Amino acid sequence: MAISLQKGGNVNLSKEAPGLTRLKVGLGWDTRATDGAAFDLDGAVFLLNASGKVRSDSDFIFYNNLKSTDGSVVHSGDNLTGEGEGDDESVSIDLSKVPADIDKIVLGVTIHDGETRRQNFGMVGKAFIRCVNAGNDSEIARYDLSEDSSTEAAMIFGEVYRNGADWKFRAIGQGYAGGLGPLARNYGVNV
């Protein structure tokens, strides 16, 4: 049975799934019915070193750069509607291939042109992030986000990080005003 996390909670993935090397991180959401422009939410991944920054812009994985240069992180691609059950977008992480100088993998979601379209996460429901053992397709942990970032157009859903020899996951749920630009610049990416 998957561990249900609250904001700020964490789980030791290595202990919950001994021998884990291939991790799938599922991202999901439902947009509320509103008048106006359609919603397009996008998963974004940042591979961070010890300073909390990307080594280069290529450590920013998203719909326009689906794979890290070393192949350790692969984005499933852009889901334009978020319709249907289950994961809307996913990220595959081969933990055995993540470079030693990467300490943390941050997973966020942004609303494409959210500021221009006056869309924010208050208009998004049932948002979640889940960690799945890709070797046997069993869910290890899940975090269902609350709607306390109702005015932001970008959110950090969670992060996978090293703790000694172990990999852990932390539920974040932190919003960023201004959308993708401010979020990416926070990690050293020029967008």
Tab-separated table of N, CA and C in Angstrom, residues 37-153:
chain	number	residue	atom	x	y	z
A	37	ALA	N	-10.089	30.664	-22.197
A	37	ALA	CA	-9.083	29.816	-22.848
A	37	ALA	C	-8.961	28.461	-22.167
A	38	ALA	N	-8.630	27.471	-22.959
A	38	ALA	CA	-8.397	26.127	-22.431
A	38	ALA	C	-7.115	26.122	-21.595
A	39	PHE	N	-7.040	25.194	-20.661
A	39	PHE	CA	-5.858	25.042	-19.823
A	39	PHE	C	-4.850	24.115	-20.497
A	40	ASP	N	-3.575	24.396	-20.304
A	40	ASP	CA	-2.505	23.488	-20.714
A	40	ASP	C	-1.474	23.489	-19.592
A	41	LEU	N	-1.452	22.415	-18.820
A	41	LEU	CA	-0.476	22.284	-17.747
A	41	LEU	C	0.704	21.466	-18.240
A	42	ASP	N	1.894	21.820	-17.783
A	42	ASP	CA	3.119	21.199	-18.258
A	42	ASP	C	4.005	20.786	-17.100
A	43	GLY	N	4.443	19.529	-17.116
A	43	GLY	CA	5.415	19.057	-16.144
A	43	GLY	C	6.792	19.628	-16.462
A	44	ALA	N	7.549	19.940	-15.428
A	44	ALA	CA	8.898	20.477	-15.582
A	44	ALA	C	9.804	19.829	-14.536
A	45	VAL	N	11.005	19.464	-14.956
A	45	VAL	CA	11.950	18.778	-14.076
A	45	VAL	C	13.267	19.545	-14.082
A	46	PHE	N	13.836	19.734	-12.896
A	46	PHE	CA	15.115	20.419	-12.759
A	46	PHE	C	16.090	19.495	-12.042
A	47	LEU	N	17.231	19.209	-12.671
A	47	LEU	CA	18.278	18.394	-12.060
A	47	LEU	C	19.246	19.358	-11.386
A	48	LEU	N	19.332	19.301	-10.054
A	48	LEU	CA	20.085	20.290	-9.295
A	48	LEU	C	21.328	19.702	-8.641
A	49	ASN	N	22.378	20.504	-8.621
A	49	ASN	CA	23.599	20.101	-7.933
A	49	ASN	C	23.555	20.584	-6.484
A	50	ALA	N	24.663	20.453	-5.775
A	50	ALA	CA	24.713	20.791	-4.344
A	50	ALA	C	24.385	22.258	-4.073
A	51	SER	N	24.593	23.141	-5.055
A	51	SER	CA	24.291	24.564	-4.859
A	51	SER	C	22.804	24.874	-5.076
A	52	GLY	N	22.011	23.853	-5.456
A	52	GLY	CA	20.590	24.071	-5.689
A	52	GLY	C	20.280	24.668	-7.047
A	53	LYS	N	21.230	24.570	-7.970
A	53	LYS	CA	21.060	25.109	-9.321
A	53	LYS	C	21.323	24.021	-10.354
A	54	VAL	N	20.808	24.223	-11.563
A	54	VAL	CA	21.126	23.326	-12.666
A	54	VAL	C	22.581	23.548	-13.071
A	55	ARG	N	23.197	22.517	-13.628
A	55	ARG	CA	24.571	22.663	-14.128
A	55	ARG	C	24.577	23.456	-15.419
A	56	SER	N	23.535	23.288	-16.228
A	56	SER	CA	23.350	24.030	-17.476
A	56	SER	C	21.864	23.957	-17.825
A	57	ASP	N	21.448	24.707	-18.835
A	57	ASP	CA	20.040	24.700	-19.237
A	57	ASP	C	19.574	23.307	-19.661
A	58	SER	N	20.488	22.423	-20.057
A	58	SER	CA	20.097	21.073	-20.474
A	58	SER	C	19.622	20.220	-19.297
A	59	ASP	N	19.822	20.693	-18.060
A	59	ASP	CA	19.304	19.994	-16.873
A	59	ASP	C	17.866	20.392	-16.563
A	60	PHE	N	17.237	21.095	-17.479
A	60	PHE	CA	15.824	21.458	-17.394
A	60	PHE	C	15.086	20.565	-18.394
A	61	ILE	N	14.292	19.627	-17.884
A	61	ILE	CA	13.596	18.650	-18.716
A	61	ILE	C	12.117	19.037	-18.766
A	62	PHE	N	11.571	19.178	-19.977
A	62	PHE	CA	10.186	19.598	-20.157
A	62	PHE	C	9.750	19.206	-21.565
A	63	TYR	N	8.577	19.649	-22.009
A	63	TYR	CA	8.020	19.219	-23.290
A	63	TYR	C	8.896	19.540	-24.494
A	64	ASN	N	9.819	20.490	-24.363
A	64	ASN	CA	10.701	20.860	-25.471
A	64	ASN	C	12.096	20.259	-25.324
A	65	ASN	N	12.353	19.569	-24.232
A	65	ASN	CA	13.619	18.883	-23.976
A	65	ASN	C	13.267	17.653	-23.126
A	66	LEU	N	12.848	16.587	-23.790
A	66	LEU	CA	12.236	15.452	-23.098
A	66	LEU	C	13.215	14.524	-22.386
A	67	LYS	N	14.513	14.689	-22.593
A	67	LYS	CA	15.461	13.724	-22.050
A	67	LYS	C	16.730	14.420	-21.578
A	68	SER	N	17.206	14.028	-20.395
A	68	SER	CA	18.485	14.577	-19.921
A	68	SER	C	19.604	14.076	-20.826
A	69	THR	N	20.688	14.804	-20.891
A	69	THR	CA	21.784	14.443	-21.789
A	69	THR	C	22.362	13.072	-21.475
A	70	ASP	N	22.305	12.636	-20.223
A	70	ASP	CA	22.831	11.325	-19.847
A	70	ASP	C	21.779	10.221	-19.933
A	71	GLY	N	20.533	10.575	-20.240
A	71	GLY	CA	19.465	9.593	-20.375
A	71	GLY	C	18.854	9.128	-19.067
A	72	SER	N	19.256	9.723	-17.948
A	72	SER	CA	18.732	9.271	-16.651
A	72	SER	C	17.310	9.736	-16.385
A	73	VAL	N	16.881	10.815	-17.011
A	73	VAL	CA	15.540	11.370	-16.799
A	73	VAL	C	14.867	11.560	-18.155
A	74	VAL	N	13.654	10.997	-18.282
A	74	VAL	CA	12.899	11.091	-19.531
A	74	VAL	C	11.474	11.528	-19.213
A	75	HIS	N	11.038	12.606	-19.857
A	75	HIS	CA	9.685	13.151	-19.713
A	75	HIS	C	8.775	12.461	-20.728
A	76	SER	N	7.534	12.152	-20.347
A	76	SER	CA	6.608	11.437	-21.229
A	76	SER	C	6.093	12.279	-22.382
A	77	GLY	N	6.208	13.588	-22.294
A	77	GLY	CA	5.678	14.466	-23.334
A	77	GLY	C	4.494	15.260	-22.829
A	78	ASP	N	4.072	16.218	-23.620
A	78	ASP	CA	3.038	17.167	-23.229
A	78	ASP	C	1.640	16.590	-23.414
A	79	ASN	N	0.848	16.630	-22.343
A	79	ASN	CA	-0.563	16.290	-22.400
A	79	ASN	C	-1.295	17.627	-22.420
A	80	LEU	N	-1.929	17.940	-23.520
A	80	LEU	CA	-2.527	19.269	-23.683
A	80	LEU	C	-3.833	19.473	-22.938
A	81	THR	N	-4.504	18.396	-22.512
A	81	THR	CA	-5.833	18.581	-21.923
A	81	THR	C	-5.940	18.193	-20.459
A	82	GLY	N	-5.184	17.210	-19.990
A	82	GLY	CA	-5.330	16.736	-18.619
A	82	GLY	C	-6.594	15.929	-18.409
A	83	GLU	N	-7.237	15.527	-19.495
A	83	GLU	CA	-8.480	14.767	-19.378
A	83	GLU	C	-8.194	13.314	-19.047
A	84	GLY	N	-9.169	12.679	-18.433
A	84	GLY	CA	-9.070	11.260	-18.131
A	84	GLY	C	-8.492	11.011	-16.748
A	85	GLU	N	-8.518	9.741	-16.369
A	85	GLU	CA	-8.021	9.329	-15.054
A	85	GLU	C	-6.531	9.028	-15.117
A	86	GLY	N	-5.907	8.985	-13.961
A	86	GLY	CA	-4.505	8.585	-13.873
A	86	GLY	C	-3.541	9.727	-14.146
A	87	ASP	N	-2.302	9.343	-14.448
A	87	ASP	CA	-1.243	10.331	-14.670
A	87	ASP	C	-1.513	11.102	-15.962
A	88	ASP	N	-1.368	12.418	-15.894
A	88	ASP	CA	-1.491	13.238	-17.096
A	88	ASP	C	-0.148	13.343	-17.802
A	89	GLU	N	0.911	13.430	-17.037
A	89	GLU	CA	2.269	13.397	-17.565
A	89	GLU	C	3.094	12.589	-16.579
A	90	SER	N	4.201	12.047	-17.052
A	90	SER	CA	5.053	11.283	-16.146
A	90	SER	C	6.516	11.503	-16.496
A	91	VAL	N	7.355	11.176	-15.526
A	91	VAL	CA	8.795	11.307	-15.677
A	91	VAL	C	9.416	9.984	-15.247
A	92	SER	N	10.237	9.409	-16.109
A	92	SER	CA	10.948	8.183	-15.776
A	92	SER	C	12.358	8.559	-15.336
A	93	ILE	N	12.768	8.028	-14.194
A	93	ILE	CA	14.092	8.330	-13.653
A	93	ILE	C	14.826	7.016	-13.423
A	94	ASP	N	15.974	6.861	-14.074
A	94	ASP	CA	16.837	5.717	-13.807
A	94	ASP	C	17.833	6.176	-12.750
A	95	LEU	N	17.550	5.845	-11.498
A	95	LEU	CA	18.353	6.327	-10.374
A	95	LEU	C	19.809	5.879	-10.481
A	96	SER	N	20.054	4.746	-11.119
A	96	SER	CA	21.426	4.245	-11.259
A	96	SER	C	22.241	5.057	-12.259
A	97	LYS	N	21.572	5.845	-13.110
A	97	LYS	CA	22.265	6.650	-14.118
A	97	LYS	C	22.350	8.135	-13.760
A	98	VAL	N	21.679	8.545	-12.692
A	98	VAL	CA	21.713	9.963	-12.315
A	98	VAL	C	23.155	10.318	-11.942
A	99	PRO	N	23.732	11.342	-12.584
A	99	PRO	CA	25.124	11.700	-12.295
A	99	PRO	C	25.354	11.975	-10.805
A	100	ALA	N	26.529	11.621	-10.335
A	100	ALA	CA	26.866	11.750	-8.913
A	100	ALA	C	26.771	13.189	-8.422
A	101	ASP	N	26.951	14.180	-9.317
A	101	ASP	CA	26.897	15.577	-8.882
A	101	ASP	C	25.481	16.148	-8.893
A	102	ILE	N	24.482	15.321	-9.164
A	102	ILE	CA	23.081	15.744	-9.056
A	102	ILE	C	22.568	15.283	-7.699
A	103	ASP	N	22.197	16.241	-6.851
A	103	ASP	CA	21.718	15.949	-5.498
A	103	ASP	C	20.204	15.839	-5.412
A	104	LYS	N	19.515	16.542	-6.324
A	104	LYS	CA	18.068	16.665	-6.187
A	104	LYS	C	17.427	16.771	-7.567
A	105	ILE	N	16.258	16.147	-7.708
A	105	ILE	CA	15.460	16.236	-8.924
A	105	ILE	C	14.120	16.849	-8.522
A	106	VAL	N	13.904	18.090	-8.927
A	106	VAL	CA	12.701	18.835	-8.555
A	106	VAL	C	11.656	18.667	-9.655
A	107	LEU	N	10.426	18.358	-9.243
A	107	LEU	CA	9.331	18.120	-10.189
A	107	LEU	C	8.241	19.162	-9.971
A	108	GLY	N	8.007	19.945	-11.013
A	108	GLY	CA	7.007	20.998	-10.928
A	108	GLY	C	6.018	20.918	-12.067
A	109	VAL	N	4.990	21.733	-11.973
A	109	VAL	CA	3.983	21.843	-13.022
A	109	VAL	C	3.676	23.325	-13.199
A	110	THR	N	3.592	23.746	-14.450
A	110	THR	CA	3.258	25.134	-14.742
A	110	THR	C	2.018	25.182	-15.631
A	111	ILE	N	1.297	26.276	-15.552
A	111	ILE	CA	0.158	26.506	-16.439
A	111	ILE	C	0.675	27.357	-17.589
A	112	HIS	N	0.677	26.784	-18.791
A	112	HIS	CA	1.180	27.489	-19.972
A	112	HIS	C	0.388	28.781	-20.178
A	113	ASP	N	1.102	29.896	-20.242
A	113	ASP	CA	0.488	31.220	-20.401
A	113	ASP	C	-0.545	31.518	-19.329
A	114	GLY	N	-0.346	30.956	-18.137
A	114	GLY	CA	-1.298	31.134	-17.048
A	114	GLY	C	-1.525	32.584	-16.666
A	115	GLU	N	-0.451	33.348	-16.629
A	115	GLU	CA	-0.589	34.765	-16.267
A	115	GLU	C	-1.412	35.510	-17.317
A	116	THR	N	-1.090	35.299	-18.597
A	116	THR	CA	-1.789	35.971	-19.686
A	116	THR	C	-3.259	35.575	-19.721
A	117	ARG	N	-3.509	34.283	-19.501
A	117	ARG	CA	-4.882	33.772	-19.561
A	117	ARG	C	-5.628	33.922	-18.236
A	118	ARG	N	-4.960	34.478	-17.245
A	118	ARG	CA	-5.546	34.655	-15.904
A	118	ARG	C	-5.992	33.319	-15.311
A	119	GLN	N	-5.110	32.341	-15.453
A	119	GLN	CA	-5.366	31.014	-14.912
A	119	GLN	C	-4.370	30.734	-13.799
A	120	ASN	N	-4.812	30.011	-12.781
A	120	ASN	CA	-3.937	29.689	-11.661
A	120	ASN	C	-4.335	28.336	-11.068
A	121	PHE	N	-3.557	27.881	-10.109
A	121	PHE	CA	-3.812	26.568	-9.529
A	121	PHE	C	-5.085	26.514	-8.670
A	122	GLY	N	-5.694	27.657	-8.371
A	122	GLY	CA	-6.998	27.658	-7.723
A	122	GLY	C	-8.088	27.132	-8.648
A	123	MET	N	-7.792	27.099	-9.947
A	123	MET	CA	-8.723	26.600	-10.955
A	123	MET	C	-8.405	25.153	-11.337
A	124	VAL	N	-7.463	24.543	-10.625
A	124	VAL	CA	-7.035	23.170	-10.898
A	124	VAL	C	-7.393	22.319	-9.688
A	125	GLY	N	-8.017	21.204	-9.928
A	125	GLY	CA	-8.387	20.316	-8.833
A	125	GLY	C	-7.727	18.956	-8.969
A	126	LYS	N	-7.764	18.208	-7.891
A	126	LYS	CA	-7.264	16.832	-7.856
A	126	LYS	C	-5.825	16.708	-8.339
A	127	ALA	N	-4.990	17.702	-8.051
A	127	ALA	CA	-3.580	17.635	-8.445
A	127	ALA	C	-2.850	16.655	-7.534
A	128	PHE	N	-1.952	15.870	-8.124
A	128	PHE	CA	-1.194	14.907	-7.330
A	128	PHE	C	0.159	14.625	-7.969
A	129	ILE	N	1.024	14.055	-7.169
A	129	ILE	CA	2.291	13.506	-7.627
A	129	ILE	C	2.432	12.156	-6.937
A	130	ARG	N	2.908	11.172	-7.687
A	130	ARG	CA	3.078	9.849	-7.102
A	130	ARG	C	4.370	9.218	-7.593
A	131	CYS	N	4.974	8.418	-6.726
A	131	CYS	CA	6.203	7.708	-7.039
A	131	CYS	C	5.871	6.231	-7.205
A	132	VAL	N	6.291	5.676	-8.337
A	132	VAL	CA	5.974	4.291	-8.671
A	132	VAL	C	7.264	3.535	-8.967
A	133	ASN	N	7.391	2.346	-8.407
A	133	ASN	CA	8.504	1.458	-8.734
A	133	ASN	C	8.245	0.962	-10.155
A	134	ALA	N	9.042	1.421	-11.119
A	134	ALA	CA	8.825	1.050	-12.521
A	134	ALA	C	9.133	-0.418	-12.769
A	135	GLY	N	9.865	-1.059	-11.860
A	135	GLY	CA	10.192	-2.469	-12.020
A	135	GLY	C	8.988	-3.383	-11.850
A	136	ASN	N	8.062	-3.015	-10.962
A	136	ASN	CA	6.881	-3.866	-10.739
A	136	ASN	C	5.574	-3.065	-10.769
A	137	ASP	N	5.649	-1.790	-11.141
A	137	ASP	CA	4.484	-0.908	-11.285
A	137	ASP	C	3.706	-0.720	-9.984
A	138	SER	N	4.385	-0.820	-8.839
A	138	SER	CA	3.701	-0.604	-7.563
A	138	SER	C	3.946	0.825	-7.070
A	139	GLU	N	2.869	1.448	-6.623
A	139	GLU	CA	2.962	2.814	-6.122
A	139	GLU	C	3.617	2.800	-4.746
A	140	ILE	N	4.654	3.633	-4.573
A	140	ILE	CA	5.379	3.709	-3.305
A	140	ILE	C	4.812	4.817	-2.424
A	141	ALA	N	4.619	5.995	-3.018
A	141	ALA	CA	4.154	7.157	-2.253
A	141	ALA	C	3.316	8.058	-3.143
A	142	ARG	N	2.436	8.826	-2.491
A	142	ARG	CA	1.547	9.735	-3.217
A	142	ARG	C	1.320	10.978	-2.358
A	143	TYR	N	1.257	12.108	-3.039
A	143	TYR	CA	0.943	13.370	-2.385
A	143	TYR	C	-0.169	14.042	-3.180
A	144	ASP	N	-1.328	14.212	-2.552
A	144	ASP	CA	-2.444	14.934	-3.145
A	144	ASP	C	-2.355	16.370	-2.673
A	145	LEU	N	-2.163	17.281	-3.616
A	145	LEU	CA	-1.961	18.685	-3.276
A	145	LEU	C	-3.256	19.338	-2.843
A	146	SER	N	-3.127	20.266	-1.910
A	146	SER	CA	-4.282	21.071	-1.514
A	146	SER	C	-4.360	22.253	-2.471
A	147	GLU	N	-5.315	23.105	-2.252
A	147	GLU	CA	-5.477	24.251	-3.147
A	147	GLU	C	-5.028	25.542	-2.477
A	148	ASP	N	-3.965	25.467	-1.649
A	148	ASP	CA	-3.541	26.668	-0.931
A	148	ASP	C	-2.649	27.585	-1.759
A	149	SER	N	-2.362	27.236	-2.992
A	149	SER	CA	-1.587	28.119	-3.877
A	149	SER	C	-2.490	28.596	-5.005
A	150	SER	N	-3.636	29.085	-4.625
A	150	SER	CA	-4.679	29.367	-5.609
A	150	SER	C	-4.376	30.531	-6.541
A	151	THR	N	-3.373	31.339	-6.255
A	151	THR	CA	-3.104	32.473	-7.139
A	151	THR	C	-1.880	32.267	-8.024
A	152	GLU	N	-1.167	31.164	-7.866
A	152	GLU	CA	0.062	30.936	-8.618
A	152	GLU	C	-0.184	30.139	-9.896
A	153	ALA	N	0.697	30.362	-10.893
A	153	ALA	CA	0.607	29.654	-12.173
A	153	ALA	C	1.719	28.613	-12.321
